[in-house]
Tab-separated table of C-alpha atoms in Angstrom:
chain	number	residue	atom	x	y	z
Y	1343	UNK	CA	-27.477	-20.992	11.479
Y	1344	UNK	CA	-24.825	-22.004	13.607
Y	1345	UNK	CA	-21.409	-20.698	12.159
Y	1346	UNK	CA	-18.105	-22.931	12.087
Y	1347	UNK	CA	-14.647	-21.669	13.080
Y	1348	UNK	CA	-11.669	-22.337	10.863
Y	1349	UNK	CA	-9.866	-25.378	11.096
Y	1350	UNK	CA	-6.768	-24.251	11.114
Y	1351	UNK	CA	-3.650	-26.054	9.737
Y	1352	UNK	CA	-1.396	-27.849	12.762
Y	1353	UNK	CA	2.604	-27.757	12.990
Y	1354	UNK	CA	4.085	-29.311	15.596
Y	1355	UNK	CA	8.415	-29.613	15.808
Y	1356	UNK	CA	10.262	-30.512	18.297
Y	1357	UNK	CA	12.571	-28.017	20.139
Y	1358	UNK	CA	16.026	-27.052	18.310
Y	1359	UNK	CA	14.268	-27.925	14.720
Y	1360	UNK	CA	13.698	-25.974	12.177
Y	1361	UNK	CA	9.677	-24.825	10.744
Y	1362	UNK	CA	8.554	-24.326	7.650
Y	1363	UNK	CA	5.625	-22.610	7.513
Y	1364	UNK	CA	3.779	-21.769	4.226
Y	1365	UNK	CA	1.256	-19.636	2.934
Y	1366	UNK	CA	-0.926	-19.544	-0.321
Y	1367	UNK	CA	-1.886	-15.753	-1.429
Y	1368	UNK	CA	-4.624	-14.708	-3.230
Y	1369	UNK	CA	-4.080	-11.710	-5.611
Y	1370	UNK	CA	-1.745	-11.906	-8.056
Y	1371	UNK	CA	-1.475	-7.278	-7.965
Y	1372	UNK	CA	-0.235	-7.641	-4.442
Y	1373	UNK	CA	2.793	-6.453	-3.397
Y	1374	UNK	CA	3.715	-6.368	-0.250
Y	1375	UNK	CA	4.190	-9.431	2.422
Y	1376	UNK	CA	4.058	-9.613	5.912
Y	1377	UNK	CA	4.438	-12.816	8.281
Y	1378	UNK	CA	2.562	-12.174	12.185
Y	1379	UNK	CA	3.014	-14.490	14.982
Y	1380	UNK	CA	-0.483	-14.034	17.361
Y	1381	UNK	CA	0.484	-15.714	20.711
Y	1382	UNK	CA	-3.019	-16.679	22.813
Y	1383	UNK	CA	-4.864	-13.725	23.947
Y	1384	UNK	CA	-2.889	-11.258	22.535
Y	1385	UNK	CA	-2.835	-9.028	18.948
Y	1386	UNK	CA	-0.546	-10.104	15.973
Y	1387	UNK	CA	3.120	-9.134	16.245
Y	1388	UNK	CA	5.304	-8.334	13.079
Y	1389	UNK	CA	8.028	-10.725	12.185
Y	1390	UNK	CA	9.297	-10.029	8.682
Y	1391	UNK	CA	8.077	-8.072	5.840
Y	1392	UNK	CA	8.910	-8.965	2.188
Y	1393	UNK	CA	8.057	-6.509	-1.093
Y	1394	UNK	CA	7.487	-8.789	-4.112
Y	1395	UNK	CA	10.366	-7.444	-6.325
Y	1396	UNK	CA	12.371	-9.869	-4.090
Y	1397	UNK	CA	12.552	-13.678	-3.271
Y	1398	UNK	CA	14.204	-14.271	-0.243
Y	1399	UNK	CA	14.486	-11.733	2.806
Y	1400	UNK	CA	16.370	-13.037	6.132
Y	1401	UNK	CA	15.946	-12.001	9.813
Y	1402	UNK	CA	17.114	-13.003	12.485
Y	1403	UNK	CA	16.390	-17.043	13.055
Y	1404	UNK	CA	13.628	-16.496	10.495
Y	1405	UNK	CA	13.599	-16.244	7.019
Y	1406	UNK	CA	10.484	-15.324	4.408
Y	1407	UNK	CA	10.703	-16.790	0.638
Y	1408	UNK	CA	8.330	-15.666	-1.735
Y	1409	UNK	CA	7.352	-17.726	-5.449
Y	1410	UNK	CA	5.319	-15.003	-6.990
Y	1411	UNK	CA	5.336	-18.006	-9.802
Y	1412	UNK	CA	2.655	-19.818	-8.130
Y	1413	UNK	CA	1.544	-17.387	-5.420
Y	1414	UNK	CA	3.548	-18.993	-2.285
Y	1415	UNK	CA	4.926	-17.582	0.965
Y	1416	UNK	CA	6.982	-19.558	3.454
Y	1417	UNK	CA	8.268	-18.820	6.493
Y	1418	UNK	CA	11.554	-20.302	8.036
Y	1419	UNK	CA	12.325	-20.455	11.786
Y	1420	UNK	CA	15.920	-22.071	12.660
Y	1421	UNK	CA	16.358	-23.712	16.092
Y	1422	UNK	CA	12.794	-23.316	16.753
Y	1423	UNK	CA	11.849	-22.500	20.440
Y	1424	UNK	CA	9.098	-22.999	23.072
Y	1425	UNK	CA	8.415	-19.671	22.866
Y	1426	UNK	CA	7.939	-19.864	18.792
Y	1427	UNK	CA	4.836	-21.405	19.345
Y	1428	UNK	CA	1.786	-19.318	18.121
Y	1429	UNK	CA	-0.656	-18.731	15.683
Y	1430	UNK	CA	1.189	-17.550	12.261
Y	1431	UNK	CA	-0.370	-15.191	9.585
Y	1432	UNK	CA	0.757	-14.556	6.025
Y	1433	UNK	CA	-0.829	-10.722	5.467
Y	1434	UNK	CA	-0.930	-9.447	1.500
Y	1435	UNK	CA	-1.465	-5.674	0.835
Y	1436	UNK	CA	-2.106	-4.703	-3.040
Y	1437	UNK	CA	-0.851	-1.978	-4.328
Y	1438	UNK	CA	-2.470	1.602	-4.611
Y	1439	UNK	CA	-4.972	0.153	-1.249
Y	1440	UNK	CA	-4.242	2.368	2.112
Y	1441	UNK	CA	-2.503	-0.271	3.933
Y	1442	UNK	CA	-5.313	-2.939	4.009
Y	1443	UNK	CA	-3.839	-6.136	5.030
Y	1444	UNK	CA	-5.553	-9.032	4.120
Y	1445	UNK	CA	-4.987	-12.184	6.227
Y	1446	UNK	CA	-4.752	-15.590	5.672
Y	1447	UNK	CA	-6.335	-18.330	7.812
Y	1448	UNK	CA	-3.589	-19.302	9.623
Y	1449	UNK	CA	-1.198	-21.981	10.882
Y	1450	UNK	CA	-1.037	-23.298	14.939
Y	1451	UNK	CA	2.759	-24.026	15.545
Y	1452	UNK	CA	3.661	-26.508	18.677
Y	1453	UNK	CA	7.225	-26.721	19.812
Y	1454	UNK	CA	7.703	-30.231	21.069
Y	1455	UNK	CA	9.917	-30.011	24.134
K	530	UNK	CA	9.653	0.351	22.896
K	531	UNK	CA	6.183	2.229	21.915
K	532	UNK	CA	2.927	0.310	22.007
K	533	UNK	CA	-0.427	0.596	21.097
K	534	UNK	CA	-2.890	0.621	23.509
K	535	UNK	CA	-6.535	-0.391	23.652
K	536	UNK	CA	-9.012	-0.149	26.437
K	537	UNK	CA	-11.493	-2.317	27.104
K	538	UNK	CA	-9.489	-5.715	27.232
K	539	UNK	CA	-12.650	-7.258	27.981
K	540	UNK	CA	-16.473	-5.262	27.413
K	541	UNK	CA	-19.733	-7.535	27.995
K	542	UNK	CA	-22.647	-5.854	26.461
K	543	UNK	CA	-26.528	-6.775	26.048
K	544	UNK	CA	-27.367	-6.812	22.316
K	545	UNK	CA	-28.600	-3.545	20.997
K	546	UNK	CA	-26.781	-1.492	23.230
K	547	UNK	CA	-23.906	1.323	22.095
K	548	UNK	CA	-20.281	0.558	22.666
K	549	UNK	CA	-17.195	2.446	22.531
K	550	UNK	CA	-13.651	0.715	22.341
K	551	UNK	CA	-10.799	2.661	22.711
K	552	UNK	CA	-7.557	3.069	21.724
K	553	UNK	CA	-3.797	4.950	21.932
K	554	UNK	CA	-1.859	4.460	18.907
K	555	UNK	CA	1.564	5.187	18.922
K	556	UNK	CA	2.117	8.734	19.213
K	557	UNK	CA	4.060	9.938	15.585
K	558	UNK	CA	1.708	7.255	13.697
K	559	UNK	CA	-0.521	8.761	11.065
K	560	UNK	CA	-2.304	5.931	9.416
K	561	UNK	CA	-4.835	3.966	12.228
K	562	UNK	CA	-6.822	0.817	11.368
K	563	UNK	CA	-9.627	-1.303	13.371
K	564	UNK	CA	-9.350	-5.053	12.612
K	565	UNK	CA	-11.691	-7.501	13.888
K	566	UNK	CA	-11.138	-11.477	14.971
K	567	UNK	CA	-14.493	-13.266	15.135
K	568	UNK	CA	-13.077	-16.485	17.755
K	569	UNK	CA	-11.035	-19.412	15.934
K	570	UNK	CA	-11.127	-17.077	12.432
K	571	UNK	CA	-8.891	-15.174	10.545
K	572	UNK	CA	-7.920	-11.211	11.384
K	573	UNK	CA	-10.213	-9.263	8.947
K	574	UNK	CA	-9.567	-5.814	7.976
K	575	UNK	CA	-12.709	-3.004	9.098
K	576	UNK	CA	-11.275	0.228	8.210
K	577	UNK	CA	-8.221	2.605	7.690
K	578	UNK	CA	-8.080	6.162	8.992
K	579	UNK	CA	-5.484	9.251	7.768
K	580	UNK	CA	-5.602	12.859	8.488
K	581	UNK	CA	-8.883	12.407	10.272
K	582	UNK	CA	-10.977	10.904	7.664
K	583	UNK	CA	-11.575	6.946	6.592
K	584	UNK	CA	-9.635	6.172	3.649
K	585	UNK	CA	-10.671	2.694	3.049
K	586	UNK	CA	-13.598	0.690	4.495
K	587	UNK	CA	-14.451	-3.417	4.104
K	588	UNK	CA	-17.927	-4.593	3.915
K	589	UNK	CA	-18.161	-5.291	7.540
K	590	UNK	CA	-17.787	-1.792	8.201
K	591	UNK	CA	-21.483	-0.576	7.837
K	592	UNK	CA	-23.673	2.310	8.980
K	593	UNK	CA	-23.963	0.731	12.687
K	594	UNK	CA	-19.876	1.059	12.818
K	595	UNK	CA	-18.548	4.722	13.134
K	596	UNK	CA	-14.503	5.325	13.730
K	597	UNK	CA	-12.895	9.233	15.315
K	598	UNK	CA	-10.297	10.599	16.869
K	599	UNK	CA	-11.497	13.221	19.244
K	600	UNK	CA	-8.020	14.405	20.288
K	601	UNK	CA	-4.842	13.811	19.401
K	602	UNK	CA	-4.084	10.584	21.271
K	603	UNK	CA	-7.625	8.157	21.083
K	604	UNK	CA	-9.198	6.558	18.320
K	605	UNK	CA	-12.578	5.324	18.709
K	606	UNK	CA	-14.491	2.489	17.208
K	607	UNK	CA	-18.480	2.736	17.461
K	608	UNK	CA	-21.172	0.191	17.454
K	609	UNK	CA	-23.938	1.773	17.465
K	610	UNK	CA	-26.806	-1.200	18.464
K	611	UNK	CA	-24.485	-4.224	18.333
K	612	UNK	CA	-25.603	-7.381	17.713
K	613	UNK	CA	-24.538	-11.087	18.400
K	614	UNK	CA	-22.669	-11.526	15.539
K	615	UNK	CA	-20.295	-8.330	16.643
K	616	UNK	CA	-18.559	-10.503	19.590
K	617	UNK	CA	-14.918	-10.640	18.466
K	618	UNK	CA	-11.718	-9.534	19.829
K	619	UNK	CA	-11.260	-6.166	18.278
K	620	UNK	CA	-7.895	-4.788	17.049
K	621	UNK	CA	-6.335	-1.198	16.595
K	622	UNK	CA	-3.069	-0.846	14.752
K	623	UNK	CA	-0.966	2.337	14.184
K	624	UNK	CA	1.531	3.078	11.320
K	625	UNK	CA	4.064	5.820	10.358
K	626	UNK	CA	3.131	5.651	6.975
K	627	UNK	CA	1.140	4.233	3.738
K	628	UNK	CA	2.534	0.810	2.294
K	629	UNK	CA	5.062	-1.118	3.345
K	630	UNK	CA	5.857	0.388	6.781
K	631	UNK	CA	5.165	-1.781	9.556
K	632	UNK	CA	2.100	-2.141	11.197
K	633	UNK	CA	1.756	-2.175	14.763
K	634	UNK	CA	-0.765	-4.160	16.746
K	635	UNK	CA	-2.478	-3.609	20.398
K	636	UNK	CA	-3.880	-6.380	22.344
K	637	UNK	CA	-7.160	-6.001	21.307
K	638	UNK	CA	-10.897	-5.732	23.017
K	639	UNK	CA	-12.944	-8.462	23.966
K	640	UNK	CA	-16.373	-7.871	22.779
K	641	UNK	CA	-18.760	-10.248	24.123
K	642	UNK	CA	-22.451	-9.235	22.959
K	643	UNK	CA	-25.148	-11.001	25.012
């Protein structure tokens, strides 16, 4: 049968704003958090990493929270640029697994000029 | 800054047929992985390799997929007959070290299967 891509959720902000983008994860044993940015064409890039013992971890211009609570991720971007737009992926990695990320579906960001 | 590599960007192959994709991880990485993105879905995990053997494997990873690293720079991912449901862009990644060290990406194969 014919198979259906994902739908993926939309963001669009315009220039200079700030994104929230958020994230529901699946298994409650994982431990380890990772935010990608996958620009057209091109393989996922590493933004910010987050180990569940914490709740907050900042970057520069971007900043990850983490609820364990109820199993959330967000992502932060202040003064969000043209160039921030992309294709963002929460990634989960469980404990005592060699590195496997696991990947969420996604969210498209659009920066609004 | 060190990259991963992967060559290929773009293969075209009849169904059935063999294909190779290639890749240079970075070059003091020990852990290697092979993700797969079927078009407009989510990056899904195929398999992790350490100290040449495969450490962890997902479903998707079956007997027609093989993964080595003949030298010390490549790392290969085999389809042995492929089939139409294998076209996907196809990503290596290379890491220093087991959880919670960063994960680097390459730009990933086209594999179109016709």
């Amino acid at each position: 049968g014919e198979s259906v891509g994902l739908h993926l959720p939309t963001l669009s902000v315009q220039e200079g704003d700030n994104s929230i983008i958020n994230c529901a994860y699946s298994n409650s044993a994982s431990d380890y958090f990772i935010w990608y940015k996958q620009e057209s064409g091109k393989g996922p890039q590493f933004i910010i990493d987050i180990r569940s013992n914490m709740d907050k971890r900042q970057g520069q211009r971007v900043t990850v929270l983490l609820n364990k609570t109820v199993k959330h991720l967000s992502l932060q971007i202040a003064a969000t640029q043209p160039g921030d737009s992309a294709v963002y992926f929460c990634a989960e990695i469980t404990s005592g697994s060699a590195r496997q990320l696991t990947f969420g579906s996604g969210t498209q960001l659009t920066v609004l000029p | 800054e060190p990259e991963v590599t992967q060559t290929p960007s773009h293969q075209v192959t009849q169904m059935g047929q063999e294909v190779i994709l290639r890749c240079v991880p970075i070059s003091n990485h020990l852990y290697f992985y092979w993700y797969r993105q079927i078009l407009g879905q989510k990056v899904e995990f195929l398999v992790s390799f350490y100290n040449n053997e495969i450490s962890e494997k997902s479903e998707i990873f079956d007997d027609q997929f093989s993964v080595e690293r003949p030298d010390g720079s490549n790392f290969t991912l085999k389809i042995r007959s492929t089939k139409l449901e294998d076209s996907a862009m196809y990503f290596c990644a290379s890491s220093g070290g087991r959880g919670g060290t960063q994960e680097y990406f390459g730009p990933g194969t086209r594999l179109t299967v016709l």
